Amino acid sequence: VMEHRRDTAPNLYSVSRTLPHWLVEYFVWHNVQRTKPSSENKFLILSCHTHQTCGGLARRLGGLPYFLYLAEATDRVLLIHWTKPVQLTEFLIPPKGGINWTIPKDIDPEKDGTNVDTETCEEYSLSKYSQCLKNILERKEKVITVTPSLSLKSYVKYFQKKMD
């Protein structure tokens, strides 16, 4: 019964009355991009691996709306690649009707990606931090990986300013 519900579920974002319009448009675009070959896309990959300091679950997921915004603003497909403490797909899988955040089989984020150290932007105020990351994401590299490092409080402050 659960598998049938998953297979027949509507797009989760299309039935939402609370998501901002830009986010719904991004989700539609994201899903279209995922049907195309990886070579036709640019990617922003949130990463967390054994050799990195990534914080806990709140620090990793807290910035997700912020990184969705950056991915939308720079026409990049947002993906998540965590291997610390284990592969994220051991605990979570993309829902039917949601967005597929998993890494395509033909991309190796550790080999194909340009890793961006967000700490290079952290010396700035939050608005300049955003511009710093946006400048990085507008580069022509196809795959850019980022390890989120700001606290949830910082992301919330950014979005409060954007919504005012």
JSON list of C-alpha atoms in Angstrom, two decimals:
[
{"chain": "A", "resi": 1, "resn": "VAL", "atom": "CA", "xyz": [0.00, 0.00, 0.00]},
{"chain": "A", "resi": 2, "resn": "MET", "atom": "CA", "xyz": [2.79, 2.47, 0.92]},
{"chain": "A", "resi": 3, "resn": "GLU", "atom": "CA", "xyz": [4.66, 1.77, -2.34]},
{"chain": "A", "resi": 4, "resn": "HIS", "atom": "CA", "xyz": [1.47, 2.45, -4.32]},
{"chain": "A", "resi": 5, "resn": "ARG", "atom": "CA", "xyz": [1.01, 5.76, -2.48]},
{"chain": "A", "resi": 6, "resn": "ARG", "atom": "CA", "xyz": [4.61, 6.72, -3.22]},
{"chain": "A", "resi": 7, "resn": "ASP", "atom": "CA", "xyz": [4.24, 5.87, -6.92]},
{"chain": "A", "resi": 8, "resn": "THR", "atom": "CA", "xyz": [1.01, 7.81, -7.37]},
{"chain": "A", "resi": 9, "resn": "ALA", "atom": "CA", "xyz": [1.87, 10.82, -5.20]},
{"chain": "A", "resi": 10, "resn": "PRO", "atom": "CA", "xyz": [1.45, 14.24, -6.84]},
{"chain": "A", "resi": 11, "resn": "ASN", "atom": "CA", "xyz": [4.41, 16.59, -6.96]},
{"chain": "A", "resi": 12, "resn": "LEU", "atom": "CA", "xyz": [4.71, 17.58, -3.33]},
{"chain": "A", "resi": 13, "resn": "TYR", "atom": "CA", "xyz": [5.60, 21.16, -4.18]},
{"chain": "A", "resi": 14, "resn": "SER", "atom": "CA", "xyz": [2.73, 21.68, -6.63]},
{"chain": "A", "resi": 15, "resn": "VAL", "atom": "CA", "xyz": [0.11, 21.11, -3.94]},
{"chain": "A", "resi": 16, "resn": "SER", "atom": "CA", "xyz": [1.78, 23.38, -1.37]},
{"chain": "A", "resi": 17, "resn": "ARG", "atom": "CA", "xyz": [0.10, 26.68, -0.56]},
{"chain": "A", "resi": 18, "resn": "THR", "atom": "CA", "xyz": [3.00, 27.91, 1.55]},
{"chain": "A", "resi": 19, "resn": "LEU", "atom": "CA", "xyz": [6.08, 27.59, -0.64]},
{"chain": "A", "resi": 20, "resn": "PRO", "atom": "CA", "xyz": [7.28, 30.79, -2.31]},
{"chain": "A", "resi": 21, "resn": "HIS", "atom": "CA", "xyz": [6.59, 30.93, -6.05]},
{"chain": "A", "resi": 22, "resn": "TRP", "atom": "CA", "xyz": [10.29, 31.06, -6.95]},
{"chain": "A", "resi": 23, "resn": "LEU", "atom": "CA", "xyz": [10.89, 27.82, -5.05]},
{"chain": "A", "resi": 24, "resn": "VAL", "atom": "CA", "xyz": [8.06, 25.99, -6.80]},
{"chain": "A", "resi": 25, "resn": "GLU", "atom": "CA", "xyz": [9.47, 27.19, -10.15]},
{"chain": "A", "resi": 26, "resn": "TYR", "atom": "CA", "xyz": [12.93, 26.00, -9.14]},
{"chain": "A", "resi": 27, "resn": "PHE", "atom": "CA", "xyz": [11.61, 22.55, -8.18]},
{"chain": "A", "resi": 28, "resn": "VAL", "atom": "CA", "xyz": [9.88, 22.22, -11.56]},
{"chain": "A", "resi": 29, "resn": "TRP", "atom": "CA", "xyz": [13.07, 23.34, -13.34]},
{"chain": "A", "resi": 30, "resn": "HIS", "atom": "CA", "xyz": [15.21, 21.01, -11.18]},
{"chain": "A", "resi": 31, "resn": "ASN", "atom": "CA", "xyz": [13.09, 18.00, -12.09]},
{"chain": "A", "resi": 32, "resn": "VAL", "atom": "CA", "xyz": [13.28, 18.84, -15.80]},
{"chain": "A", "resi": 33, "resn": "GLN", "atom": "CA", "xyz": [17.07, 19.21, -15.57]},
{"chain": "A", "resi": 34, "resn": "ARG", "atom": "CA", "xyz": [17.38, 15.81, -13.90]},
{"chain": "A", "resi": 35, "resn": "THR", "atom": "CA", "xyz": [15.82, 14.18, -17.00]},
{"chain": "A", "resi": 36, "resn": "LYS", "atom": "CA", "xyz": [18.65, 15.60, -19.16]},
{"chain": "A", "resi": 37, "resn": "PRO", "atom": "CA", "xyz": [22.17, 14.21, -19.44]},
{"chain": "A", "resi": 38, "resn": "SER", "atom": "CA", "xyz": [24.47, 15.47, -16.68]},
{"chain": "A", "resi": 39, "resn": "SER", "atom": "CA", "xyz": [26.72, 17.01, -19.32]},
{"chain": "A", "resi": 40, "resn": "GLU", "atom": "CA", "xyz": [23.96, 19.56, -20.05]},
{"chain": "A", "resi": 41, "resn": "ASN", "atom": "CA", "xyz": [23.74, 20.82, -16.46]},
{"chain": "A", "resi": 42, "resn": "LYS", "atom": "CA", "xyz": [25.71, 22.72, -13.85]},
{"chain": "A", "resi": 43, "resn": "PHE", "atom": "CA", "xyz": [25.56, 21.46, -10.28]},
{"chain": "A", "resi": 44, "resn": "LEU", "atom": "CA", "xyz": [25.87, 22.80, -6.76]},
{"chain": "A", "resi": 45, "resn": "ILE", "atom": "CA", "xyz": [26.61, 19.91, -4.42]},
{"chain": "A", "resi": 46, "resn": "LEU", "atom": "CA", "xyz": [26.37, 20.25, -0.65]},
{"chain": "A", "resi": 47, "resn": "SER", "atom": "CA", "xyz": [29.00, 17.89, 0.71]},
{"chain": "A", "resi": 48, "resn": "CYS", "atom": "CA", "xyz": [30.07, 16.46, 4.02]},
{"chain": "A", "resi": 49, "resn": "HIS", "atom": "CA", "xyz": [32.78, 13.83, 4.17]},
{"chain": "A", "resi": 50, "resn": "THR", "atom": "CA", "xyz": [34.89, 12.16, 6.83]},
{"chain": "A", "resi": 51, "resn": "HIS", "atom": "CA", "xyz": [37.80, 14.58, 6.38]},
{"chain": "A", "resi": 52, "resn": "GLN", "atom": "CA", "xyz": [35.57, 17.67, 6.73]},
{"chain": "A", "resi": 53, "resn": "THR", "atom": "CA", "xyz": [34.06, 19.56, 9.65]},
{"chain": "A", "resi": 54, "resn": "CYS", "atom": "CA", "xyz": [30.38, 19.82, 8.82]},
{"chain": "A", "resi": 55, "resn": "GLY", "atom": "CA", "xyz": [28.59, 20.21, 12.12]},
{"chain": "A", "resi": 56, "resn": "GLY", "atom": "CA", "xyz": [25.48, 18.31, 13.06]},
{"chain": "A", "resi": 57, "resn": "LEU", "atom": "CA", "xyz": [22.23, 17.79, 11.22]},
{"chain": "A", "resi": 58, "resn": "ALA", "atom": "CA", "xyz": [20.87, 21.27, 12.03]},
{"chain": "A", "resi": 59, "resn": "ARG", "atom": "CA", "xyz": [23.97, 22.99, 10.64]},
{"chain": "A", "resi": 60, "resn": "ARG", "atom": "CA", "xyz": [23.86, 20.85, 7.51]},
{"chain": "A", "resi": 61, "resn": "LEU", "atom": "CA", "xyz": [20.13, 21.13, 6.81]},
{"chain": "A", "resi": 62, "resn": "GLY", "atom": "CA", "xyz": [19.59, 24.60, 8.26]},
{"chain": "A", "resi": 63, "resn": "GLY", "atom": "CA", "xyz": [21.09, 26.28, 5.23]},
{"chain": "A", "resi": 64, "resn": "LEU", "atom": "CA", "xyz": [19.11, 24.25, 2.71]},
{"chain": "A", "resi": 65, "resn": "PRO", "atom": "CA", "xyz": [16.66, 27.08, 1.83]},
{"chain": "A", "resi": 66, "resn": "TYR", "atom": "CA", "xyz": [19.63, 29.41, 1.39]},
{"chain": "A", "resi": 67, "resn": "PHE", "atom": "CA", "xyz": [21.42, 27.00, -0.94]},
{"chain": "A", "resi": 68, "resn": "LEU", "atom": "CA", "xyz": [18.19, 26.38, -2.86]},
{"chain": "A", "resi": 69, "resn": "TYR", "atom": "CA", "xyz": [18.04, 30.14, -3.39]},
{"chain": "A", "resi": 70, "resn": "LEU", "atom": "CA", "xyz": [21.67, 30.25, -4.58]},
{"chain": "A", "resi": 71, "resn": "ALA", "atom": "CA", "xyz": [21.14, 27.28, -6.89]},
{"chain": "A", "resi": 72, "resn": "GLU", "atom": "CA", "xyz": [18.06, 28.97, -8.37]},
{"chain": "A", "resi": 73, "resn": "ALA", "atom": "CA", "xyz": [19.84, 32.31, -8.76]},
{"chain": "A", "resi": 74, "resn": "THR", "atom": "CA", "xyz": [22.77, 30.70, -10.59]},
{"chain": "A", "resi": 75, "resn": "ASP", "atom": "CA", "xyz": [20.91, 28.04, -12.64]},
{"chain": "A", "resi": 76, "resn": "ARG", "atom": "CA", "xyz": [22.50, 25.10, -10.87]},
{"chain": "A", "resi": 77, "resn": "VAL", "atom": "CA", "xyz": [20.93, 21.77, -9.92]},
{"chain": "A", "resi": 78, "resn": "LEU", "atom": "CA", "xyz": [21.24, 21.37, -6.14]},
{"chain": "A", "resi": 79, "resn": "LEU", "atom": "CA", "xyz": [22.39, 17.96, -4.95]},
{"chain": "A", "resi": 80, "resn": "ILE", "atom": "CA", "xyz": [23.50, 16.56, -1.60]},
{"chain": "A", "resi": 81, "resn": "HIS", "atom": "CA", "xyz": [26.46, 14.21, -1.09]},
{"chain": "A", "resi": 82, "resn": "TRP", "atom": "CA", "xyz": [27.13, 13.23, 2.51]},
{"chain": "A", "resi": 83, "resn": "THR", "atom": "CA", "xyz": [29.28, 10.32, 3.51]},
{"chain": "A", "resi": 84, "resn": "LYS", "atom": "CA", "xyz": [29.79, 11.34, 7.15]},
{"chain": "A", "resi": 85, "resn": "PRO", "atom": "CA", "xyz": [29.04, 9.39, 9.28]},
{"chain": "A", "resi": 86, "resn": "VAL", "atom": "CA", "xyz": [27.59, 7.20, 6.44]},
{"chain": "A", "resi": 87, "resn": "GLN", "atom": "CA", "xyz": [25.96, 7.78, 3.05]},
{"chain": "A", "resi": 88, "resn": "LEU", "atom": "CA", "xyz": [22.89, 10.00, 3.48]},
{"chain": "A", "resi": 89, "resn": "THR", "atom": "CA", "xyz": [20.86, 7.55, 1.38]},
{"chain": "A", "resi": 90, "resn": "GLU", "atom": "CA", "xyz": [21.22, 5.04, 4.23]},
{"chain": "A", "resi": 91, "resn": "PHE", "atom": "CA", "xyz": [18.70, 7.22, 6.12]},
{"chain": "A", "resi": 92, "resn": "LEU", "atom": "CA", "xyz": [16.88, 9.35, 3.54]},
{"chain": "A", "resi": 93, "resn": "ILE", "atom": "CA", "xyz": [15.73, 8.80, -0.02]},
{"chain": "A", "resi": 94, "resn": "PRO", "atom": "CA", "xyz": [14.19, 11.38, -2.34]},
{"chain": "A", "resi": 95, "resn": "PRO", "atom": "CA", "xyz": [10.40, 11.13, -2.10]},
{"chain": "A", "resi": 96, "resn": "LYS", "atom": "CA", "xyz": [8.25, 10.47, -5.13]},
{"chain": "A", "resi": 97, "resn": "GLY", "atom": "CA", "xyz": [6.80, 13.82, -6.00]},
{"chain": "A", "resi": 98, "resn": "GLY", "atom": "CA", "xyz": [9.76, 15.64, -4.45]},
{"chain": "A", "resi": 99, "resn": "ILE", "atom": "CA", "xyz": [13.13, 16.58, -5.88]},
{"chain": "A", "resi": 100, "resn": "ASN", "atom": "CA", "xyz": [15.89, 14.08, -6.48]},
{"chain": "A", "resi": 101, "resn": "TRP", "atom": "CA", "xyz": [18.94, 15.41, -4.63]},
{"chain": "A", "resi": 102, "resn": "THR", "atom": "CA", "xyz": [21.09, 12.30, -5.19]},
{"chain": "A", "resi": 103, "resn": "ILE", "atom": "CA", "xyz": [24.28, 12.36, -7.25]},
{"chain": "A", "resi": 104, "resn": "PRO", "atom": "CA", "xyz": [23.93, 11.08, -10.84]},
{"chain": "A", "resi": 105, "resn": "LYS", "atom": "CA", "xyz": [25.97, 7.93, -11.51]},
{"chain": "A", "resi": 106, "resn": "ASP", "atom": "CA", "xyz": [28.15, 9.69, -14.09]},
{"chain": "A", "resi": 107, "resn": "ILE", "atom": "CA", "xyz": [29.35, 12.36, -11.62]},
{"chain": "A", "resi": 108, "resn": "ASP", "atom": "CA", "xyz": [32.00, 11.82, -8.98]},
{"chain": "A", "resi": 109, "resn": "PRO", "atom": "CA", "xyz": [31.84, 14.96, -6.79]},
{"chain": "A", "resi": 110, "resn": "GLU", "atom": "CA", "xyz": [35.29, 14.34, -5.36]},
{"chain": "A", "resi": 111, "resn": "LYS", "atom": "CA", "xyz": [36.92, 14.05, -8.81]},
{"chain": "A", "resi": 112, "resn": "ASP", "atom": "CA", "xyz": [34.65, 16.15, -11.05]},
{"chain": "A", "resi": 113, "resn": "GLY", "atom": "CA", "xyz": [33.89, 18.94, -8.60]},
{"chain": "A", "resi": 114, "resn": "THR", "atom": "CA", "xyz": [35.64, 22.14, -7.68]},
{"chain": "A", "resi": 115, "resn": "ASN", "atom": "CA", "xyz": [35.46, 22.31, -3.90]},
{"chain": "A", "resi": 116, "resn": "VAL", "atom": "CA", "xyz": [34.70, 25.78, -2.57]},
{"chain": "A", "resi": 117, "resn": "ASP", "atom": "CA", "xyz": [35.79, 26.60, 0.94]},
{"chain": "A", "resi": 118, "resn": "THR", "atom": "CA", "xyz": [32.95, 28.76, 2.23]},
{"chain": "A", "resi": 119, "resn": "GLU", "atom": "CA", "xyz": [35.23, 30.05, 4.97]},
{"chain": "A", "resi": 120, "resn": "THR", "atom": "CA", "xyz": [36.84, 32.31, 2.35]},
{"chain": "A", "resi": 121, "resn": "CYS", "atom": "CA", "xyz": [33.53, 34.21, 2.30]},
{"chain": "A", "resi": 122, "resn": "GLU", "atom": "CA", "xyz": [32.85, 34.13, 6.05]},
{"chain": "A", "resi": 123, "resn": "GLU", "atom": "CA", "xyz": [34.95, 37.17, 6.87]},
{"chain": "A", "resi": 124, "resn": "TYR", "atom": "CA", "xyz": [32.24, 39.27, 5.20]},
{"chain": "A", "resi": 125, "resn": "SER", "atom": "CA", "xyz": [28.91, 40.46, 6.54]},
{"chain": "A", "resi": 126, "resn": "LEU", "atom": "CA", "xyz": [26.02, 38.15, 5.67]},
{"chain": "A", "resi": 127, "resn": "SER", "atom": "CA", "xyz": [24.96, 40.10, 2.57]},
{"chain": "A", "resi": 128, "resn": "LYS", "atom": "CA", "xyz": [28.55, 40.17, 1.27]},
{"chain": "A", "resi": 129, "resn": "TYR", "atom": "CA", "xyz": [28.88, 36.47, 2.16]},
{"chain": "A", "resi": 130, "resn": "SER", "atom": "CA", "xyz": [25.92, 35.81, -0.13]},
{"chain": "A", "resi": 131, "resn": "GLN", "atom": "CA", "xyz": [27.45, 37.82, -2.94]},
{"chain": "A", "resi": 132, "resn": "CYS", "atom": "CA", "xyz": [30.78, 36.06, -2.44]},
{"chain": "A", "resi": 133, "resn": "LEU", "atom": "CA", "xyz": [29.16, 32.64, -2.80]},
{"chain": "A", "resi": 134, "resn": "LYS", "atom": "CA", "xyz": [27.03, 33.78, -5.73]},
{"chain": "A", "resi": 135, "resn": "ASN", "atom": "CA", "xyz": [30.17, 35.00, -7.53]},
{"chain": "A", "resi": 136, "resn": "ILE", "atom": "CA", "xyz": [31.76, 31.59, -6.97]},
{"chain": "A", "resi": 137, "resn": "LEU", "atom": "CA", "xyz": [28.67, 29.78, -8.27]},
{"chain": "A", "resi": 138, "resn": "GLU", "atom": "CA", "xyz": [28.55, 31.91, -11.41]},
{"chain": "A", "resi": 139, "resn": "ARG", "atom": "CA", "xyz": [31.91, 30.49, -12.47]},
{"chain": "A", "resi": 140, "resn": "LYS", "atom": "CA", "xyz": [31.84, 28.15, -15.44]},
{"chain": "A", "resi": 141, "resn": "GLU", "atom": "CA", "xyz": [32.80, 24.93, -13.63]},
{"chain": "A", "resi": 142, "resn": "LYS", "atom": "CA", "xyz": [30.11, 22.31, -14.16]},
{"chain": "A", "resi": 143, "resn": "VAL", "atom": "CA", "xyz": [30.31, 20.88, -10.64]},
{"chain": "A", "resi": 144, "resn": "ILE", "atom": "CA", "xyz": [30.93, 22.95, -7.52]},
{"chain": "A", "resi": 145, "resn": "THR", "atom": "CA", "xyz": [30.87, 21.35, -4.08]},
{"chain": "A", "resi": 146, "resn": "VAL", "atom": "CA", "xyz": [30.31, 23.34, -0.90]},
{"chain": "A", "resi": 147, "resn": "THR", "atom": "CA", "xyz": [30.49, 22.30, 2.73]},
{"chain": "A", "resi": 148, "resn": "PRO", "atom": "CA", "xyz": [27.96, 24.47, 4.59]},
{"chain": "A", "resi": 149, "resn": "SER", "atom": "CA", "xyz": [29.60, 26.11, 7.55]},
{"chain": "A", "resi": 150, "resn": "LEU", "atom": "CA", "xyz": [27.37, 28.93, 8.79]},
{"chain": "A", "resi": 151, "resn": "SER", "atom": "CA", "xyz": [25.12, 28.49, 11.78]},
{"chain": "A", "resi": 152, "resn": "LEU", "atom": "CA", "xyz": [21.36, 28.17, 11.34]},
{"chain": "A", "resi": 153, "resn": "LYS", "atom": "CA", "xyz": [20.98, 31.58, 12.98]},
{"chain": "A", "resi": 154, "resn": "SER", "atom": "CA", "xyz": [23.00, 33.21, 10.17]},
{"chain": "A", "resi": 155, "resn": "TYR", "atom": "CA", "xyz": [20.83, 31.66, 7.46]},
{"chain": "A", "resi": 156, "resn": "VAL", "atom": "CA", "xyz": [17.65, 32.74, 9.26]},
{"chain": "A", "resi": 157, "resn": "LYS", "atom": "CA", "xyz": [18.95, 36.32, 9.46]},
{"chain": "A", "resi": 158, "resn": "TYR", "atom": "CA", "xyz": [19.63, 36.29, 5.72]},
{"chain": "A", "resi": 159, "resn": "PHE", "atom": "CA", "xyz": [16.13, 35.09, 4.86]},
{"chain": "A", "resi": 160, "resn": "GLN", "atom": "CA", "xyz": [14.46, 37.51, 7.25]},
{"chain": "A", "resi": 161, "resn": "LYS", "atom": "CA", "xyz": [16.15, 40.34, 5.31]},
{"chain": "A", "resi": 162, "resn": "LYS", "atom": "CA", "xyz": [15.11, 38.82, 1.96]},
{"chain": "A", "resi": 163, "resn": "MET", "atom": "CA", "xyz": [11.47, 38.50, 3.07]},
{"chain": "A", "resi": 164, "resn": "ASP", "atom": "CA", "xyz": [11.17, 42.02, 4.51]}
]
